[in-house]
Amino acid sequence: MSQKTDGLIIKTVMLAGRIMIESGADMARVDDTLKRIARNAGIKDPKIFETTTGITMSIPDRHEAQVEPINKRTIDLEKVARVNDASRAFQNKQLSLPNFYLRLIAIDVSAPFFAFYWQLMAAALVSATLVIMYGASWRDFLPTALVGALGYTCFYFINSRYKIRFVSEFLAALLIGFSAVMLVRFNLGYSVDRIIIGALMPLVPGVPLTNAVRDLLAGHILSGMARAMEAILTACALGLGIAFILKFM
């Protein structure tokens, strides 16, 4: 196998891993997918190490190695599913290695994501539905939907424009707490506590926390601890925002 082919294998593995980690895949899935790609490309014993902040791969007995940094993390399971589908097509010889690499580039650049208004509607519906499940009055259904939509809007635009981790969650929690208190004071809502709890649900880091537990159970200690800490800091930012409002209002 030529050095050029080795380089393409590493680039393909690195790109697949970066897409999956950035899109919220757990490390056990990432590790299994990357090793399968490398073995199907002709590498018998690939050396791959993944964390939430970077991927390292080398080919034994060959002068090829590379490190790929991971600079962002979000939840986009559509990309994870598409990478898995492409890797299976490569395993079944339906895609050549160069075509597989081009497919990954297309997934990275142009995989569809829900438009903001769909995300906003989902956040409002999740907030309002969960507040009823938590025992709130139906009087709180629409106020919770409104507060949840406002909070998610704040989170979305701050996070997409300024990309400052945990600040978007803190400011969104401030807006949620303020809106809930004002709605109840003007008799447009019934329970401040339940409105806040329902409106916070779309921002709660459920997937990162679940992946942290899965990573720890699978033996990926560094990734599990990193994701757990990230989820805890996110939860703390939400809690601090609500505590600030309840303290001073």
GROMACS .gro file of C-alpha atoms in nm:
model
  249
    1MET     CA    1   0.000   0.000   0.000
    2SER     CA    2   0.145   0.336  -0.104
    3GLN     CA    3   0.212   0.629   0.128
    4LYS     CA    4  -0.049   0.831  -0.063
    5THR     CA    5  -0.312   0.566   0.007
    6ASP     CA    6  -0.213   0.556   0.374
    7GLY     CA    7  -0.259   0.931   0.393
    8LEU     CA    8  -0.606   0.908   0.239
    9ILE     CA    9  -0.706   0.635   0.485
   10ILE     CA   10  -0.600   0.848   0.780
   11LYS     CA   11  -0.775   1.156   0.639
   12THR     CA   12  -1.093   0.955   0.587
   13VAL     CA   13  -1.087   0.806   0.937
   14MET     CA   14  -1.013   1.145   1.092
   15LEU     CA   15  -1.294   1.318   0.904
   16ALA     CA   16  -1.547   1.050   0.999
   17GLY     CA   17  -1.441   1.071   1.363
   18ARG     CA   18  -1.454   1.450   1.373
   19ILE     CA   19  -1.805   1.459   1.225
   20MET     CA   20  -1.932   1.199   1.471
   21ILE     CA   21  -1.778   1.357   1.781
   22GLU     CA   22  -1.888   1.707   1.683
   23SER     CA   23  -2.240   1.571   1.627
   24GLY     CA   24  -2.272   1.412   1.972
   25ALA     CA   25  -2.196   1.043   1.912
   26ASP     CA   26  -2.076   0.841   2.211
   27MET     CA   27  -1.713   0.726   2.207
   28ALA     CA   28  -1.790   0.355   2.188
   29ARG     CA   29  -1.974   0.411   1.860
   30VAL     CA   30  -1.700   0.641   1.730
   31ASP     CA   31  -1.422   0.395   1.821
   32ASP     CA   32  -1.602   0.100   1.659
   33THR     CA   33  -1.683   0.295   1.340
   34LEU     CA   34  -1.331   0.433   1.293
   35LYS     CA   35  -1.162   0.098   1.347
   36ARG     CA   36  -1.400  -0.070   1.104
   37ILE     CA   37  -1.326   0.194   0.841
   38ALA     CA   38  -0.951   0.148   0.886
   39ARG     CA   39  -0.969  -0.233   0.873
   40ASN     CA   40  -1.193  -0.229   0.567
   41ALA     CA   41  -0.938   0.003   0.402
   42GLY     CA   42  -0.664  -0.256   0.456
   43ILE     CA   43  -0.510  -0.159   0.793
   44LYS     CA   44  -0.496  -0.473   1.006
   45ASP     CA   45  -0.414  -0.313   1.339
   46PRO     CA   46  -0.502   0.058   1.338
   47LYS     CA   47  -0.396   0.265   1.638
   48ILE     CA   48  -0.671   0.520   1.709
   49PHE     CA   49  -0.727   0.726   2.021
   50GLU     CA   50  -1.034   0.948   2.054
   51THR     CA   51  -1.140   1.208   2.309
   52THR     CA   52  -1.399   1.483   2.297
   53THR     CA   53  -1.126   1.732   2.204
   54GLY     CA   54  -0.919   1.541   1.949
   55ILE     CA   55  -0.841   1.223   1.754
   56THR     CA   56  -0.501   1.062   1.705
   57MET     CA   57  -0.432   0.786   1.452
   58SER     CA   58  -0.121   0.608   1.333
   59ILE     CA   59  -0.051   0.310   1.109
   60PRO     CA   60   0.194   0.062   1.267
   61ASP     CA   61   0.529   0.016   1.088
   62ARG     CA   62   0.454   0.306   0.853
   63HIS     CA   63   0.554   0.668   0.868
   64GLU     CA   64   0.200   0.800   0.878
   65ALA     CA   65   0.028   0.965   1.174
   66GLN     CA   66  -0.208   1.255   1.227
   67VAL     CA   67  -0.390   1.448   1.498
   68GLU     CA   68  -0.733   1.602   1.438
   69PRO     CA   69  -0.858   1.866   1.688
   70ILE     CA   70  -1.226   1.885   1.783
   71ASN     CA   71  -1.325   2.248   1.834
   72LYS     CA   72  -1.703   2.228   1.868
   73ARG     CA   73  -1.967   1.989   1.994
   74THR     CA   74  -2.339   1.985   1.932
   75ILE     CA   75  -2.621   1.735   1.888
   76ASP     CA   76  -2.687   1.639   1.525
   77LEU     CA   77  -2.779   1.272   1.508
   78GLU     CA   78  -2.861   1.307   1.137
   79LYS     CA   79  -2.489   1.342   1.063
   80VAL     CA   80  -2.406   1.046   1.289
   81ALA     CA   81  -2.656   0.827   1.105
   82ARG     CA   82  -2.525   0.938   0.764
   83VAL     CA   83  -2.165   0.861   0.857
   84ASN     CA   84  -2.273   0.516   0.977
   85ASP     CA   85  -2.461   0.454   0.652
   86ALA     CA   86  -2.160   0.562   0.446
   87SER     CA   87  -1.925   0.340   0.648
   88ARG     CA   88  -2.151   0.041   0.591
   89ALA     CA   89  -2.158   0.116   0.218
   90PHE     CA   90  -1.777   0.127   0.222
   91GLN     CA   91  -1.764  -0.201   0.412
   92ASN     CA   92  -1.994  -0.364   0.153
   93LYS     CA   93  -1.769  -0.238  -0.134
   94GLN     CA   94  -2.043  -0.008  -0.259
   95LEU     CA   95  -1.807   0.290  -0.220
   96SER     CA   96  -1.440   0.319  -0.301
   97LEU     CA   97  -1.210   0.492  -0.053
   98PRO     CA   98  -1.190   0.819  -0.252
   99ASN     CA   99  -1.567   0.825  -0.301
  100PHE     CA  100  -1.618   0.749   0.067
  101TYR     CA  101  -1.398   1.048   0.158
  102LEU     CA  102  -1.595   1.272  -0.078
  103ARG     CA  103  -1.921   1.147   0.074
  104LEU     CA  104  -1.793   1.242   0.419
  105ILE     CA  105  -1.703   1.591   0.298
  106ALA     CA  106  -2.056   1.630   0.161
  107ILE     CA  107  -2.205   1.512   0.493
  108ASP     CA  108  -1.988   1.755   0.686
  109VAL     CA  109  -2.080   2.051   0.469
  110SER     CA  110  -2.435   1.998   0.354
  111ALA     CA  111  -2.615   1.755   0.587
  112PRO     CA  112  -2.960   1.906   0.652
  113PHE     CA  113  -3.048   2.050   0.991
  114PHE     CA  114  -3.386   2.164   1.115
  115ALA     CA  115  -3.460   2.529   1.050
  116PHE     CA  116  -3.478   2.759   1.350
  117TYR     CA  117  -3.858   2.791   1.344
  118TRP     CA  118  -3.893   2.412   1.367
  119GLN     CA  119  -3.654   2.405   1.662
  120LEU     CA  120  -3.851   2.688   1.823
  121MET     CA  121  -4.181   2.506   1.779
  122ALA     CA  122  -4.030   2.189   1.923
  123ALA     CA  123  -3.891   2.376   2.225
  124ALA     CA  124  -4.232   2.536   2.293
  125LEU     CA  125  -4.416   2.205   2.256
  126VAL     CA  126  -4.171   2.012   2.474
  127SER     CA  127  -4.188   2.280   2.746
  128ALA     CA  128  -4.567   2.297   2.750
  129THR     CA  129  -4.616   1.920   2.736
  130LEU     CA  130  -4.372   1.844   3.014
  131VAL     CA  131  -4.516   2.105   3.248
  132ILE     CA  132  -4.851   1.923   3.232
  133MET     CA  133  -4.675   1.591   3.296
  134TYR     CA  134  -4.517   1.745   3.605
  135GLY     CA  135  -4.862   1.817   3.747
  136ALA     CA  136  -4.913   2.181   3.652
  137SER     CA  137  -5.249   2.336   3.576
  138TRP     CA  138  -5.363   2.373   3.217
  139ARG     CA  139  -5.350   2.748   3.284
  140ASP     CA  140  -4.972   2.711   3.263
  141PHE     CA  141  -4.971   2.533   2.926
  142LEU     CA  142  -4.954   2.838   2.698
  143PRO     CA  143  -4.739   3.052   2.934
  144THR     CA  144  -4.486   2.769   2.955
  145ALA     CA  145  -4.481   2.734   2.577
  146LEU     CA  146  -4.416   3.107   2.544
  147VAL     CA  147  -4.142   3.112   2.810
  148GLY     CA  148  -3.979   2.801   2.664
  149ALA     CA  149  -3.977   2.959   2.319
  150LEU     CA  150  -3.826   3.283   2.453
  151GLY     CA  151  -3.557   3.098   2.644
  152TYR     CA  152  -3.463   2.880   2.348
  153THR     CA  153  -3.451   3.185   2.117
  154CYS     CA  154  -3.206   3.357   2.354
  155PHE     CA  155  -2.995   3.041   2.379
  156TYR     CA  156  -2.992   2.983   2.003
  157PHE     CA  157  -2.888   3.330   1.892
  158ILE     CA  158  -2.626   3.388   2.161
  159ASN     CA  159  -2.478   3.044   2.106
  160SER     CA  160  -2.471   3.076   1.726
  161ARG     CA  161  -2.337   3.433   1.709
  162TYR     CA  162  -2.091   3.457   1.997
  163LYS     CA  163  -2.008   3.087   2.061
  164ILE     CA  164  -1.931   3.142   2.430
  165ARG     CA  165  -1.999   2.819   2.616
  166PHE     CA  166  -2.228   2.832   2.920
  167VAL     CA  167  -2.302   3.205   2.882
  168SER     CA  168  -2.588   3.131   2.643
  169GLU     CA  169  -2.740   2.888   2.896
  170PHE     CA  170  -2.701   3.139   3.180
  171LEU     CA  171  -2.865   3.425   2.987
  172ALA     CA  172  -3.143   3.198   2.860
  173ALA     CA  173  -3.214   3.091   3.219
  174LEU     CA  174  -3.226   3.457   3.324
  175LEU     CA  175  -3.485   3.529   3.055
  176ILE     CA  176  -3.687   3.219   3.145
  177GLY     CA  177  -3.695   3.308   3.514
  178PHE     CA  178  -3.781   3.673   3.449
  179SER     CA  179  -4.058   3.586   3.201
  180ALA     CA  180  -4.211   3.325   3.431
  181VAL     CA  181  -4.217   3.562   3.728
  182MET     CA  182  -4.371   3.845   3.525
  183LEU     CA  183  -4.640   3.624   3.372
  184VAL     CA  184  -4.749   3.500   3.714
  185ARG     CA  185  -4.748   3.852   3.859
  186PHE     CA  186  -4.980   3.966   3.581
  187ASN     CA  187  -5.204   3.662   3.642
  188LEU     CA  188  -5.119   3.510   3.305
  189GLY     CA  189  -4.968   3.203   3.470
  190TYR     CA  190  -5.032   3.004   3.786
  191SER     CA  191  -4.709   2.842   3.913
  192VAL     CA  192  -4.370   3.009   3.871
  193ASP     CA  193  -4.182   2.695   3.971
  194ARG     CA  194  -4.353   2.465   3.721
  195ILE     CA  195  -4.333   2.716   3.436
  196ILE     CA  196  -3.959   2.751   3.494
  197ILE     CA  197  -3.907   2.375   3.515
  198GLY     CA  198  -4.099   2.311   3.194
  199ALA     CA  199  -3.929   2.594   3.003
  200LEU     CA  200  -3.582   2.474   3.108
  201MET     CA  201  -3.631   2.121   2.975
  202PRO     CA  202  -3.520   2.194   2.612
  203LEU     CA  203  -3.190   2.330   2.748
  204VAL     CA  204  -3.115   2.050   2.995
  205PRO     CA  205  -2.802   1.857   2.877
  206GLY     CA  206  -2.966   1.514   2.868
  207VAL     CA  207  -2.778   1.370   2.570
  208PRO     CA  208  -2.428   1.477   2.690
  209LEU     CA  209  -2.500   1.334   3.035
  210THR     CA  210  -2.625   1.006   2.885
  211ASN     CA  211  -2.319   0.983   2.660
  212ALA     CA  212  -2.095   1.056   2.959
  213VAL     CA  213  -2.237   0.755   3.143
  214ARG     CA  214  -2.208   0.535   2.833
  215ASP     CA  215  -1.846   0.643   2.779
  216LEU     CA  216  -1.755   0.568   3.141
  217LEU     CA  217  -1.921   0.226   3.128
  218ALA     CA  218  -1.743   0.150   2.798
  219GLY     CA  219  -1.403   0.236   2.948
  220HIS     CA  220  -1.353   0.575   2.781
  221ILE     CA  221  -1.267   0.743   3.110
  222LEU     CA  222  -1.130   1.073   2.975
  223SER     CA  223  -1.420   1.132   2.738
  224GLY     CA  224  -1.675   1.028   2.998
  225MET     CA  225  -1.535   1.263   3.261
  226ALA     CA  226  -1.504   1.549   3.010
  227ARG     CA  227  -1.863   1.511   2.895
  228ALA     CA  228  -1.990   1.475   3.251
  229MET     CA  229  -1.811   1.795   3.352
  230GLU     CA  230  -1.949   1.976   3.047
  231ALA     CA  231  -2.302   1.863   3.134
  232ILE     CA  232  -2.258   1.964   3.499
  233LEU     CA  233  -2.131   2.311   3.403
  234THR     CA  234  -2.426   2.355   3.169
  235ALA     CA  235  -2.667   2.255   3.446
  236CYS     CA  236  -2.491   2.494   3.686
  237ALA     CA  237  -2.523   2.780   3.437
  238LEU     CA  238  -2.897   2.714   3.407
  239GLY     CA  239  -2.935   2.688   3.782
  240LEU     CA  240  -2.740   3.007   3.850
  241GLY     CA  241  -2.954   3.202   3.605
  242ILE     CA  242  -3.276   3.090   3.771
  243ALA     CA  243  -3.134   3.142   4.123
  244PHE     CA  244  -3.032   3.497   4.034
  245ILE     CA  245  -3.385   3.584   3.922
  246LEU     CA  246  -3.559   3.420   4.218
  247LYS     CA  247  -3.320   3.593   4.458
  248PHE     CA  248  -3.379   3.946   4.334
  249MET     CA  249  -3.738   3.937   4.210
   0.00000   0.00000   0.00000
